[in-house]
Amino acid sequence: MTAPVLETRDVSCTFQIGAGLFKAKRPLHAVNGVSLKLMKGDVLGLVGESGCGKSTLAKMLLGLQAPTGGDIRFDGAPIMGLDRRAIARRVQPIFQDPYSSLNPRKTVGSIISLPLRVHRVGEPDEWRDRVEAMMDLVGLARRFTDSYPNQLSGGQRQRVAIARALIMKPDVVICDEPTSALDVSVQSQILNLLQDLRQELGLTYLLISHNLAVVEHMATRVAVMYLGRIVEENDTDSLFQTPRHPYTQALLASVLTPEPGLGVPDAQLGIAFPNPIDPPAGCTFHPRCAQALAQCSRVAPMPIADGNGFTECHLYNPAKDVAA
Ligand code: SF4
């Protein structure tokens, strides 16, 4: 069986947070034992509320943040010991905001060719050809080569960011809210472009998004993250048609508004997102869970396999009544 192109095994990232003068620091488990596999050509959607650990996980995959536990592997080989440049050849990001991720003082050609110069790929007299070929691929007219970011529209800037991410021919692209800063009218163009590029170049995506409609449209698999853990993972159809974890059910219910114009209804999660420095005992979702069992406040659930994925919830543990 082929190894996943990118895999995390029980990966954790814990920060020590100051609690005040004369008080000991306290651990914040931003990512807490996450195991994920990205198979070649997959689009793995990663969803969850702000502060759940998605961005910290993405930083670890990009080599920008060292894990405090577990293992990250490319093609089955640990990345431990690889330097930042070696990781950047394999995995590249596309960020949410093309306005702030592009240097306003550099031309489009200079921005797109930057990775070639940093990694000393090819000869300088080839770079312009490679930049123009990449601009063709992402649908950006060559006349913009000597333009500056402030002379482009939001959609054109995001095409520049995509070209810069792809010019090194990475295996994996981390798309962090790639369309949420764009006008609605250009969002679908950029999503379709990402889909076309994935097929044409054989790319694998980790798609981080708050927009569940985008995830449903793009992803082949979906992982739901809550307080640093993946609480449910499955293929996209199964997860959207029969969400199993109560948190996934609440997330989906929050966007399934029957009447256009009514806005996003309340997710029915009761209290607010808990403080990650002081997470609830047992299942960390239990204070917000409408289906909590007696043991949920005491015993942390284990992942329960389910067809193509798993759910981390006592409701699906055949021994749940015994443990109560
Ligand atoms: Fe709810 Fe218990 Fe499942 Fe947690 S383990 S999601 S509290 S039912």
mmCIF file of N, CA, C and O and ligand atoms in Angstrom, residues 245-247 283-287 289-293 296 299 301 312-315, ligand 1:
data_model
loop_
_atom_site.group_PDB
_atom_site.id
_atom_site.type_symbol
_atom_site.label_atom_id
_atom_site.label_comp_id
_atom_site.label_asym_id
_atom_site.label_seq_id
_atom_site.Cartn_x
_atom_site.Cartn_y
_atom_site.Cartn_z
ATOM 1 N N HIS A 245 -20.575 12.987 15.159
ATOM 2 C CA HIS A 245 -20.205 13.660 16.405
ATOM 3 C C HIS A 245 -21.178 14.829 16.667
ATOM 4 O O HIS A 245 -21.494 15.592 15.747
ATOM 5 N N PRO A 246 -21.636 14.989 17.915
ATOM 6 C CA PRO A 246 -22.566 16.097 18.203
ATOM 7 C C PRO A 246 -22.006 17.465 17.809
ATOM 8 O O PRO A 246 -22.776 18.358 17.430
ATOM 9 N N TYR A 247 -20.687 17.650 17.869
ATOM 10 C CA TYR A 247 -20.109 18.938 17.465
ATOM 11 C C TYR A 247 -20.250 19.126 15.951
ATOM 12 O O TYR A 247 -20.605 20.206 15.485
ATOM 13 N N CYS A 283 -14.681 14.444 28.132
ATOM 14 C CA CYS A 283 -14.828 14.953 26.771
ATOM 15 C C CYS A 283 -14.861 16.471 26.856
ATOM 16 O O CYS A 283 -15.736 17.040 27.523
ATOM 17 N N THR A 284 -13.934 17.144 26.169
ATOM 18 C CA THR A 284 -13.846 18.605 26.302
ATOM 19 C C THR A 284 -15.067 19.312 25.713
ATOM 20 O O THR A 284 -15.282 20.487 25.959
ATOM 21 N N PHE A 285 -15.876 18.587 24.955
ATOM 22 C CA PHE A 285 -17.090 19.187 24.376
ATOM 23 C C PHE A 285 -18.287 19.061 25.322
ATOM 24 O O PHE A 285 -19.337 19.641 25.074
ATOM 25 N N HIS A 286 -18.139 18.349 26.460
ATOM 26 C CA HIS A 286 -19.328 17.983 27.227
ATOM 27 C C HIS A 286 -20.150 19.175 27.753
ATOM 28 O O HIS A 286 -21.376 19.089 27.784
ATOM 29 N N PRO A 287 -19.518 20.331 28.143
ATOM 30 C CA PRO A 287 -20.386 21.415 28.636
ATOM 31 C C PRO A 287 -21.316 21.973 27.557
ATOM 32 O O PRO A 287 -22.305 22.628 27.872
ATOM 33 N N CYS A 289 -22.553 19.974 24.968
ATOM 34 C CA CYS A 289 -23.144 18.865 24.225
ATOM 35 C C CYS A 289 -24.553 18.545 24.727
ATOM 36 O O CYS A 289 -24.748 18.262 25.910
ATOM 37 N N ALA A 290 -25.513 18.557 23.805
ATOM 38 C CA ALA A 290 -26.900 18.270 24.173
ATOM 39 C C ALA A 290 -27.133 16.780 24.386
ATOM 40 O O ALA A 290 -28.180 16.383 24.900
ATOM 41 N N GLN A 291 -26.172 15.934 23.995
ATOM 42 C CA GLN A 291 -26.374 14.482 24.102
ATOM 43 C C GLN A 291 -25.432 13.849 25.122
ATOM 44 O O GLN A 291 -25.229 12.632 25.106
ATOM 45 N N ALA A 292 -24.847 14.681 26.004
ATOM 46 C CA ALA A 292 -23.826 14.171 26.934
ATOM 47 C C ALA A 292 -24.377 13.050 27.809
ATOM 48 O O ALA A 292 -25.526 13.091 28.258
ATOM 49 N N LEU A 293 -23.533 12.062 28.042
ATOM 50 C CA LEU A 293 -23.858 10.937 28.918
ATOM 51 C C LEU A 293 -23.215 11.181 30.292
ATOM 52 O O LEU A 293 -22.406 12.106 30.455
ATOM 53 N N CYS A 296 -19.401 11.429 30.362
ATOM 54 C CA CYS A 296 -18.729 12.378 29.467
ATOM 55 C C CYS A 296 -17.915 13.432 30.220
ATOM 56 O O CYS A 296 -16.925 13.938 29.701
ATOM 57 N N VAL A 299 -14.672 10.907 31.642
ATOM 58 C CA VAL A 299 -13.836 10.021 30.835
ATOM 59 C C VAL A 299 -13.692 10.588 29.425
ATOM 60 O O VAL A 299 -14.701 10.865 28.761
ATOM 61 N N PRO A 301 -13.307 10.406 25.569
ATOM 62 C CA PRO A 301 -13.643 9.332 24.617
ATOM 63 C C PRO A 301 -12.455 8.968 23.731
ATOM 64 O O PRO A 301 -11.575 9.788 23.485
ATOM 65 N N GLU A 312 -14.850 10.451 17.643
ATOM 66 C CA GLU A 312 -14.341 10.369 19.010
ATOM 67 C C GLU A 312 -15.466 10.802 19.948
ATOM 68 O O GLU A 312 -15.578 11.976 20.324
ATOM 69 N N CYS A 313 -16.330 9.858 20.313
ATOM 70 C CA CYS A 313 -17.519 10.190 21.110
ATOM 71 C C CYS A 313 -18.021 8.924 21.777
ATOM 72 O O CYS A 313 -18.116 7.871 21.140
ATOM 73 N N HIS A 314 -18.401 9.045 23.065
ATOM 74 C CA HIS A 314 -18.904 7.886 23.810
ATOM 75 C C HIS A 314 -20.190 7.311 23.215
ATOM 76 O O HIS A 314 -20.494 6.135 23.424
ATOM 77 N N LEU A 315 -20.955 8.125 22.491
ATOM 78 C CA LEU A 315 -22.227 7.629 21.944
ATOM 79 C C LEU A 315 -22.024 6.418 21.044
ATOM 80 O O LEU A 315 -22.921 5.594 20.879
HETATM 81 FE FE1 SF4 B 1 -21.208 14.632 23.747
HETATM 82 FE FE2 SF4 B 1 -20.269 12.747 25.370
HETATM 83 FE FE3 SF4 B 1 -19.957 12.495 22.746
HETATM 84 FE FE4 SF4 B 1 -18.568 14.308 24.098
HETATM 85 S S1 SF4 B 1 -18.411 12.081 24.298
HETATM 86 S S2 SF4 B 1 -19.597 14.614 22.199
HETATM 87 S S3 SF4 B 1 -20.066 14.979 25.621
HETATM 88 S S4 SF4 B 1 -21.904 12.515 23.870
#
